[in-house]
PDB file of C-alpha atoms in Angstrom:
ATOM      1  CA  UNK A   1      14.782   7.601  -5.668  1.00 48.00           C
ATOM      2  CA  UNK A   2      12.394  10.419  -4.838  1.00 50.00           C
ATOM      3  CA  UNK A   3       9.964   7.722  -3.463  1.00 63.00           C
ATOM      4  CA  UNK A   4       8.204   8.518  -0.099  1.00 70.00           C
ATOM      5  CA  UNK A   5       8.172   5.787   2.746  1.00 81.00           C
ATOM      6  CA  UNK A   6       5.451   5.395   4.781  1.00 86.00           C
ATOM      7  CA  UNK A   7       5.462   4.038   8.714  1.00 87.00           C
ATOM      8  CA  UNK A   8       4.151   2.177   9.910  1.00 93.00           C
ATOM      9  CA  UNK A   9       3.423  -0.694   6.874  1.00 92.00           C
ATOM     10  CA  UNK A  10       0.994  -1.879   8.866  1.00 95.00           C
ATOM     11  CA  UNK A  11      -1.400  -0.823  11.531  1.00 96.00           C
ATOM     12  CA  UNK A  12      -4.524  -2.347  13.430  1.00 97.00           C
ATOM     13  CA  UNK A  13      -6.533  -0.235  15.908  1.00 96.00           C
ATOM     14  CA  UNK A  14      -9.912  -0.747  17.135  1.00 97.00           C
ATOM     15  CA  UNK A  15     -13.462   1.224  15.495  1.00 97.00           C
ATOM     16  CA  UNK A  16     -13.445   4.697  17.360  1.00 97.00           C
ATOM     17  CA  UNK A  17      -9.715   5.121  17.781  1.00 97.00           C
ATOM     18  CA  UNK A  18      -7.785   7.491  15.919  1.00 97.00           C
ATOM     19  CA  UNK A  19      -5.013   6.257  13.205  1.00 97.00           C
ATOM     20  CA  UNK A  20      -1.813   7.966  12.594  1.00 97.00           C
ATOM     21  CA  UNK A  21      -0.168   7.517   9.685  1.00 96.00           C
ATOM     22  CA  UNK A  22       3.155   9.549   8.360  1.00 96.00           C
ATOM     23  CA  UNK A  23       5.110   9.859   5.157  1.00 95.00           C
ATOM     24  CA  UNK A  24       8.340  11.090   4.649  1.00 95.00           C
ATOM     25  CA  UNK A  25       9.962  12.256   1.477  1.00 93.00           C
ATOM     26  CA  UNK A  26      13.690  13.105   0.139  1.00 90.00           C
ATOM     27  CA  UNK A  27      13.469  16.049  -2.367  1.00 87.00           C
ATOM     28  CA  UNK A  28      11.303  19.514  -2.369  1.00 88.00           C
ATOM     29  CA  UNK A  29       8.154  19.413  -3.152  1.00 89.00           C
ATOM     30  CA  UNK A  30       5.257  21.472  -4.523  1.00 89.00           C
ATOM     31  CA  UNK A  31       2.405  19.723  -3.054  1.00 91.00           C
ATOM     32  CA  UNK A  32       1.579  16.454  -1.118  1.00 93.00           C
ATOM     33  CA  UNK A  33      -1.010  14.351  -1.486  1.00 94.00           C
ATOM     34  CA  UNK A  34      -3.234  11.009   0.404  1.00 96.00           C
ATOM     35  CA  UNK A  35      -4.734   8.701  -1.790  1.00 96.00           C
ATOM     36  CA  UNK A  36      -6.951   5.717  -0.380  1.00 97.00           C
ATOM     37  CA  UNK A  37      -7.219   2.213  -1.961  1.00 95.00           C
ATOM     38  CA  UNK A  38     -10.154  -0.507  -1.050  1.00 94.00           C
ATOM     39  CA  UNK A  39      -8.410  -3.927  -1.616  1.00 88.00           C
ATOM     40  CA  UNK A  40      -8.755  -4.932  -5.280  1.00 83.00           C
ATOM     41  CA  UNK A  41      -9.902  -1.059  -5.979  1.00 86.00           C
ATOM     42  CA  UNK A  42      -8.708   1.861  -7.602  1.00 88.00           C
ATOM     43  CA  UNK A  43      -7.191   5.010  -5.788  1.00 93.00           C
ATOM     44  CA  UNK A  44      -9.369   7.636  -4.025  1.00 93.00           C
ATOM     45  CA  UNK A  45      -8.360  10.929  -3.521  1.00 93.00           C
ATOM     46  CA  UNK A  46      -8.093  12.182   0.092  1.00 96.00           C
ATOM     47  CA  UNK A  47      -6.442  15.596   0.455  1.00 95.00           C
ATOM     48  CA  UNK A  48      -4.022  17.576  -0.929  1.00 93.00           C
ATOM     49  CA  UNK A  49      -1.574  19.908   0.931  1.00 95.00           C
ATOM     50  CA  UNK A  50       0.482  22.493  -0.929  1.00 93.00           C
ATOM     51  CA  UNK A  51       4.283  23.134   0.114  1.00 93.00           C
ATOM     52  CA  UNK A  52       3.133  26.435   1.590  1.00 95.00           C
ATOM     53  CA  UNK A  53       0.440  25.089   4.114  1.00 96.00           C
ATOM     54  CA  UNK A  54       0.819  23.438   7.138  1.00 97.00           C
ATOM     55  CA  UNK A  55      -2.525  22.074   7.804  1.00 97.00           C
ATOM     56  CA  UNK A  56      -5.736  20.833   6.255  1.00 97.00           C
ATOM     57  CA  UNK A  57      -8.598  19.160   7.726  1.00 96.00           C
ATOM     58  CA  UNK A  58     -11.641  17.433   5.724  1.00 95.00           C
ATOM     59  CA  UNK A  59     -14.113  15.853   7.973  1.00 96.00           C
ATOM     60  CA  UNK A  60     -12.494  13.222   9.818  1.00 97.00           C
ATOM     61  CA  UNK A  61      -9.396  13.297   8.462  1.00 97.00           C
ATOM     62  CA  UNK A  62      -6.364  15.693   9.236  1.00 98.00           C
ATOM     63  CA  UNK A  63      -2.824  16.353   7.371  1.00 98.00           C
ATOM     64  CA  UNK A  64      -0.043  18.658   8.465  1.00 98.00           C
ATOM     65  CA  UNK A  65       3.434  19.107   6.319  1.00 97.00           C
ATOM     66  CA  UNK A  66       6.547  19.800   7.792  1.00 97.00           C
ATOM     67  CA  UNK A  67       8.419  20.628   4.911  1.00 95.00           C
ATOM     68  CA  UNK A  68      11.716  21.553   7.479  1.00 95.00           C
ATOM     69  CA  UNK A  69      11.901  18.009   7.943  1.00 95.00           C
ATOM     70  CA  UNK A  70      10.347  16.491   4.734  1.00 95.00           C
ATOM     71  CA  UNK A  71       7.369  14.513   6.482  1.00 96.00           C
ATOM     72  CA  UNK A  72       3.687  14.886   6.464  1.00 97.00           C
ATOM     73  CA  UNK A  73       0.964  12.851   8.380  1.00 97.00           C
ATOM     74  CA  UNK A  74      -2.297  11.898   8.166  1.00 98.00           C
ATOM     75  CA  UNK A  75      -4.690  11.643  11.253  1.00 98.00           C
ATOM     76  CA  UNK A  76      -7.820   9.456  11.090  1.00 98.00           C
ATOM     77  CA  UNK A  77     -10.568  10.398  14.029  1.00 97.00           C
ATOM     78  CA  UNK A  78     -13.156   8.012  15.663  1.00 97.00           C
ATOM     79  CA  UNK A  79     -12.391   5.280  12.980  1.00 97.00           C
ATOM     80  CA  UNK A  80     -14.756   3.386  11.673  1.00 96.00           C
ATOM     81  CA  UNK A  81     -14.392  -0.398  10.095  1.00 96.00           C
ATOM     82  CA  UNK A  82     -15.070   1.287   6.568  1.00 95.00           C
ATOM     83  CA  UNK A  83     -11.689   3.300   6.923  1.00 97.00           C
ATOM     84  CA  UNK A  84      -9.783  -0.296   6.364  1.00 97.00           C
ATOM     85  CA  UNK A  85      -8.206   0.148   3.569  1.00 97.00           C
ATOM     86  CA  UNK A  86      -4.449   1.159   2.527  1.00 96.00           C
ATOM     87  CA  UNK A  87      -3.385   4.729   2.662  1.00 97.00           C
ATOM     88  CA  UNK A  88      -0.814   6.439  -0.060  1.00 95.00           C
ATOM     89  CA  UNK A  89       1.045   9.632  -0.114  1.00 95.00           C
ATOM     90  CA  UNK A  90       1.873  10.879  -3.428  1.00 93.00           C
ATOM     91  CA  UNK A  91       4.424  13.817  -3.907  1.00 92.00           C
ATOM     92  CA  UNK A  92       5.065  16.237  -6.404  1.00 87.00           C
ATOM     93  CA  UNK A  93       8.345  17.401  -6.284  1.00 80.00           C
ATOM     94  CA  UNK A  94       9.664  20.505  -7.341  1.00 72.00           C
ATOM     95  CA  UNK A  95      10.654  20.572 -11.280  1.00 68.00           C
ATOM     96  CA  UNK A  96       8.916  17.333 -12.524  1.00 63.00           C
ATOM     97  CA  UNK A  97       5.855  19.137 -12.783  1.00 59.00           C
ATOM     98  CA  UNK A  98       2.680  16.912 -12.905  1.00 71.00           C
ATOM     99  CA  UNK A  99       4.475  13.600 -12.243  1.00 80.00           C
ATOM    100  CA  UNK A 100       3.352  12.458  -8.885  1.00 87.00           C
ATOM    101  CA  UNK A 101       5.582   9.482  -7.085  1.00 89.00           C
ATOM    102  CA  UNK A 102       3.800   7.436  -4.447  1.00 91.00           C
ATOM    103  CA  UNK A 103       4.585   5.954  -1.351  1.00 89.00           C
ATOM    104  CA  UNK A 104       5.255   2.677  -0.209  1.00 88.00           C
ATOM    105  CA  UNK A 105       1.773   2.860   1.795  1.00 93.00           C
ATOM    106  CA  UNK A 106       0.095   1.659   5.436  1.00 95.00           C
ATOM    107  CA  UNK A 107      -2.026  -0.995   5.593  1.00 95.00           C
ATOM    108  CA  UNK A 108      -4.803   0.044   7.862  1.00 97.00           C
ATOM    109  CA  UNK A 109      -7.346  -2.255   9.726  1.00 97.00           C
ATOM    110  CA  UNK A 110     -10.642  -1.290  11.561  1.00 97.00           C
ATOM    111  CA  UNK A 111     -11.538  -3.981  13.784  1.00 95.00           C
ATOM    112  CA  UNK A 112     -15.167  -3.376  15.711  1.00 89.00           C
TER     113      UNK A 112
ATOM    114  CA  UNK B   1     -19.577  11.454 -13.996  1.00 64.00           C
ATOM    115  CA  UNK B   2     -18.483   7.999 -14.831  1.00 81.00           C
ATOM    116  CA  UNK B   3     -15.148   8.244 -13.485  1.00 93.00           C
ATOM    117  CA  UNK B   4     -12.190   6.808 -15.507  1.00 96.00           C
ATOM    118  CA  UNK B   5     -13.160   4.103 -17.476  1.00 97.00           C
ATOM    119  CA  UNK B   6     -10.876   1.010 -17.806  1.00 97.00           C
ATOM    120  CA  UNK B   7     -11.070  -2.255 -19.473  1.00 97.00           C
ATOM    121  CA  UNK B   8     -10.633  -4.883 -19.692  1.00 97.00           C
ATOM    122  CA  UNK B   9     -10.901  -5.440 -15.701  1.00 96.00           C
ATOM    123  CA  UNK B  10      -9.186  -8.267 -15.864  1.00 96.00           C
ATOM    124  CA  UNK B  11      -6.420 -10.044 -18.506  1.00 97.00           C
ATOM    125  CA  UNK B  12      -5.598 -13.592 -18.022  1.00 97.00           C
ATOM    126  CA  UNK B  13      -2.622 -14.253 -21.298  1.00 97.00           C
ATOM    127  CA  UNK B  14       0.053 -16.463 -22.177  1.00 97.00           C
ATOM    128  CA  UNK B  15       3.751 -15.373 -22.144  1.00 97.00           C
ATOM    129  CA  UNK B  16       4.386 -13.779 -25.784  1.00 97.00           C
ATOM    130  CA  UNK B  17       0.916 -12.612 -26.550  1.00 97.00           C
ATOM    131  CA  UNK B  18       0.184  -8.636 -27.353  1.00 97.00           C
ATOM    132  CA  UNK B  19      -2.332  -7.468 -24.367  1.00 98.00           C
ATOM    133  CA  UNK B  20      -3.483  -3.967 -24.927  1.00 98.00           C
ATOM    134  CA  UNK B  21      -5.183  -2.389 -22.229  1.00 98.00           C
ATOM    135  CA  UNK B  22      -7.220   0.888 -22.797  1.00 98.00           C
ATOM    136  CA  UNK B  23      -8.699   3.938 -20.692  1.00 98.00           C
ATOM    137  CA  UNK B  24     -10.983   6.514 -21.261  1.00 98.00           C
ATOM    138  CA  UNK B  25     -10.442   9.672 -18.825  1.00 97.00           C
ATOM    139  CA  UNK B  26     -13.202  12.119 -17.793  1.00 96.00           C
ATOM    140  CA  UNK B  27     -14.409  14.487 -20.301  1.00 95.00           C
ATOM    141  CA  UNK B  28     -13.219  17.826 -19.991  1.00 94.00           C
ATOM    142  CA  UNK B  29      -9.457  16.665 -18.358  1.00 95.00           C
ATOM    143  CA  UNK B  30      -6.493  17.063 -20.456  1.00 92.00           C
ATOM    144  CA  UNK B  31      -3.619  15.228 -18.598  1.00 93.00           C
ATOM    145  CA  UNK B  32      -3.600  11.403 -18.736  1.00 95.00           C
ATOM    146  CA  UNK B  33      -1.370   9.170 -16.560  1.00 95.00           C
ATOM    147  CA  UNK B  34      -0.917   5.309 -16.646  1.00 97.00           C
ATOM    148  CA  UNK B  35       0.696   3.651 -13.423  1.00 96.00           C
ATOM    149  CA  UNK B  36       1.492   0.096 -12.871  1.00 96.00           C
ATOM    150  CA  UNK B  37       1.456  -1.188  -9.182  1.00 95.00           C
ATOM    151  CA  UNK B  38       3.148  -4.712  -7.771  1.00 93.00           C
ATOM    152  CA  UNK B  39       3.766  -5.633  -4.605  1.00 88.00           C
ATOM    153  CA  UNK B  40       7.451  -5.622  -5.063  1.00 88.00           C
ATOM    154  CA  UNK B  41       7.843  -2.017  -6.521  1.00 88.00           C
ATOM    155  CA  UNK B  42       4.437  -0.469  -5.110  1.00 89.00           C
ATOM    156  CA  UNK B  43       3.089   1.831  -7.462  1.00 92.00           C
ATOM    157  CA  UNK B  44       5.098   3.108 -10.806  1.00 92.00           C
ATOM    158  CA  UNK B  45       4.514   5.905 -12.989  1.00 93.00           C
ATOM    159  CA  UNK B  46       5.002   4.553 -16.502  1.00 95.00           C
ATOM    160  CA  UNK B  47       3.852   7.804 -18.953  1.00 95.00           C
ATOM    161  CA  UNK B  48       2.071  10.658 -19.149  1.00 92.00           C
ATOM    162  CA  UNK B  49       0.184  13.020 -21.595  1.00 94.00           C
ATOM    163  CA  UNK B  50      -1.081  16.154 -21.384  1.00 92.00           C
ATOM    164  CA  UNK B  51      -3.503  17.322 -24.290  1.00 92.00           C
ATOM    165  CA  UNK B  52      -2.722  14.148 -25.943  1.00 94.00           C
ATOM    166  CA  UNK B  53       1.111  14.835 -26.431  1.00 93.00           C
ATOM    167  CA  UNK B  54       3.134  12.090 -24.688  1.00 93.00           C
ATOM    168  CA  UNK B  55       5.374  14.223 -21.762  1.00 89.00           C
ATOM    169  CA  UNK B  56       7.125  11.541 -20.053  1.00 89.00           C
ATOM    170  CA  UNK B  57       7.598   8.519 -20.695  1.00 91.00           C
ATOM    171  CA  UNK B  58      10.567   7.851 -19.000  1.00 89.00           C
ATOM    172  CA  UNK B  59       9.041   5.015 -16.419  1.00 90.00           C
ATOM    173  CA  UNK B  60       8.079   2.903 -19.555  1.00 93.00           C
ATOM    174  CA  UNK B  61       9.842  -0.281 -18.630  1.00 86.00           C
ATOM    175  CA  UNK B  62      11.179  -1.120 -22.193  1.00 84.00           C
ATOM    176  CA  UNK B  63      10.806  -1.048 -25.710  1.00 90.00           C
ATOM    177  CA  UNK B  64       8.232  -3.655 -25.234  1.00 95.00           C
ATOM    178  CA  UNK B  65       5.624  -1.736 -24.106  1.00 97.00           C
ATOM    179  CA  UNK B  66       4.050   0.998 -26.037  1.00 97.00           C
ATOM    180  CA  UNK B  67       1.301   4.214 -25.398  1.00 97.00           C
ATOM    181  CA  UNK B  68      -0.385   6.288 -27.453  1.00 97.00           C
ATOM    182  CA  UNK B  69      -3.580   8.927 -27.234  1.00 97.00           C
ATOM    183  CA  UNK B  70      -5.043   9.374 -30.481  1.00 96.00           C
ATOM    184  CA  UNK B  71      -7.671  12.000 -28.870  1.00 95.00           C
ATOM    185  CA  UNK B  72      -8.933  13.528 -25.864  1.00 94.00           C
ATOM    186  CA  UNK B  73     -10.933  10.568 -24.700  1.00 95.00           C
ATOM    187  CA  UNK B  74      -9.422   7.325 -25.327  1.00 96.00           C
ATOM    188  CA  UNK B  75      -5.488   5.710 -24.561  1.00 98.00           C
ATOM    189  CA  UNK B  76      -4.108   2.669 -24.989  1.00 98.00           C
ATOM    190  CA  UNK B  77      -1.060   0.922 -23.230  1.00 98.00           C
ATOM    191  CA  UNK B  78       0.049  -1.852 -25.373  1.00 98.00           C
ATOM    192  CA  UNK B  79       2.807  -5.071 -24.307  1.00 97.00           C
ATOM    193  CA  UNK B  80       4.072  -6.740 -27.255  1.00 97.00           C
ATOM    194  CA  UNK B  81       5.649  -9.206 -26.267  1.00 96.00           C
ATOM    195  CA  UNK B  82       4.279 -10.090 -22.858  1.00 96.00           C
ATOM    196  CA  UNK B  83       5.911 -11.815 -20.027  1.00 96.00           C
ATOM    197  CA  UNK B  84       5.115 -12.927 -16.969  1.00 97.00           C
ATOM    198  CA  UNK B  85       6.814 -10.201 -15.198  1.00 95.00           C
ATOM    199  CA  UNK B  86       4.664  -7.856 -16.657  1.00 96.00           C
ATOM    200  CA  UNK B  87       2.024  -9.496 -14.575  1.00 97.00           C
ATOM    201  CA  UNK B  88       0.781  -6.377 -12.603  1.00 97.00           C
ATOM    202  CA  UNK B  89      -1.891  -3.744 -11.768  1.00 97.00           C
ATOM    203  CA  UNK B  90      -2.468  -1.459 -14.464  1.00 98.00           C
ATOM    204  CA  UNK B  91      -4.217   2.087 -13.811  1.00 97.00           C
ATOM    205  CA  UNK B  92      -4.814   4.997 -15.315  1.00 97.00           C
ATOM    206  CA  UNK B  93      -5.913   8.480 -14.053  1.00 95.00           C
ATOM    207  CA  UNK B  94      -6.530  11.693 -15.285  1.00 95.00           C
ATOM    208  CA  UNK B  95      -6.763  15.099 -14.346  1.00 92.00           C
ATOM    209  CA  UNK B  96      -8.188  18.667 -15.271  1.00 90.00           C
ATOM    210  CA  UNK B  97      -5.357  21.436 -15.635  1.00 79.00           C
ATOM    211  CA  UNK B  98      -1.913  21.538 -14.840  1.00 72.00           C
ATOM    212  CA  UNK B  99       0.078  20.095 -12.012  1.00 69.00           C
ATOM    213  CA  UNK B 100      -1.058  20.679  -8.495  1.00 74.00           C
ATOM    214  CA  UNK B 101      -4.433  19.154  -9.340  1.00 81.00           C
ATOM    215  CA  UNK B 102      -6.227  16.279  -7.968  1.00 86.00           C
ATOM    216  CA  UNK B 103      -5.520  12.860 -10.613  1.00 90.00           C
ATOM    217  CA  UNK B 104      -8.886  10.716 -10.312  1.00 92.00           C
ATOM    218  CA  UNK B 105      -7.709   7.021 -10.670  1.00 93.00           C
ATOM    219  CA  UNK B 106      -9.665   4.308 -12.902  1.00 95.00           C
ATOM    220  CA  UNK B 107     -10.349   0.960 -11.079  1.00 94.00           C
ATOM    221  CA  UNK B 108      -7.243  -0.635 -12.805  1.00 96.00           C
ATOM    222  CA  UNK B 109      -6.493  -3.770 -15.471  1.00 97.00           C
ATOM    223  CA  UNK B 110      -5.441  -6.954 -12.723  1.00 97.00           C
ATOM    224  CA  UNK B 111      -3.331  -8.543 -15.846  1.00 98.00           C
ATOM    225  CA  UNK B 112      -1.837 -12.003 -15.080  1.00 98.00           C
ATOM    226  CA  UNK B 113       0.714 -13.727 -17.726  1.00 97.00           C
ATOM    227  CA  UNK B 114       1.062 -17.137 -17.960  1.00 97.00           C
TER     228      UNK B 114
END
């Protein structure tokens, strides 16, 4: 299976820390990307990395790729209790063009 | 924009029935995805089209279940028959252009058989 795993499952910081969350996949890929989902919601797009970058920031939110070693994370700054939600990678690998395959995903809670 | 537009939200049907589910994508995007997510196999790809013309539907579960796009703005995933393991989050997404491009996810069908 090409699909990514995700560590941790679960993770609980406190509003103002920063979250860490990282992904790791089996097969090249062409890009890499973070999806968000609210409970009971649809998916949000976050970011998306290409296999040639490294790093990408939007506002609070940071992603690297290490494609050497198949992983990628995702760094949350100064969280706030809004950011609870559960965080997806999605990969698109290398000759299944368009077809993205998800992660397993980390359960993220924002306590105040 | 309204986003992708799914209904019905939610599907509440007994084991046997046909449910069809349906999306509408943004206008203007010409690839169309439907997913199906459970908490024991997270979050499948079942089909996708791009420009209407079905590309892969190798994730389709079985014969049961059916997809079609009979133009740029409306798809429907059927079940006929359903069971109760088909009890799952359905969602569908599209996306403008080829592959490397963001897909923009529809709030989802929560379908629950009886």
């Amino acid at each position: 299976s090409q699909q990514g795993e995700e560590d941790p499952q679960a993770l609980s910081i406190q509003e103002g820390e920063n979250a860490t969350m990282n992904c790791s996949y089996k097969t090249s890929i062409n890009n890499l990307q973070w999806y968000r989902q609210n409970s009971g919601r649809g998916l949000v797009h976050l970011i998306l990395i290409r296999s040639n970058e490294r790093e990408k920031h939007s506002g609070r939110l940071r992603v690297t790729l290490d494609t050497s070693k198949k992983s990628s994370s995702l760094l949350i700054t100064a969280s706030r209790a809004a950011d609870t939600a559960s965080y997806f990678c999605a990969t698109e690998h290398t000759g299944t063009a368009s077809k993205l395959t998800f992660g397993t995903g980390t359960r993220l809670q924002v306590t105040l | 924009d309204a986003g992708v537009i799914q209904s019905p939200r939610h599907e509440v049907t007994e084991m046997g029935q046909e449910v069809t589910l349906r999306c509408k994508p943004i206008s203007g995007h010409n690839s169309l995805f439907w997913y199906r997510q459970t908490m024991m196999r997270g979050l499948e790809l079942l089909i996708y089209f791009n420009n209407n013309v079905p590309i892969d539907d190798s994730g389709m579960p079985e014969d049961r279940f059916s997809a079609k796009m009979p133009n740029a703005s409306f798809s429907t995933l059927k079940i006929q028959p359903s069971e109760p393991r088909d009890s799952a989050v359905y969602f569908c997404a599209s996306r403008k252009g080829s592959a490397g491009e963001t897909q923009y996810f529809g709030p989802g069908t929560r379908l629950l058989v009886l």
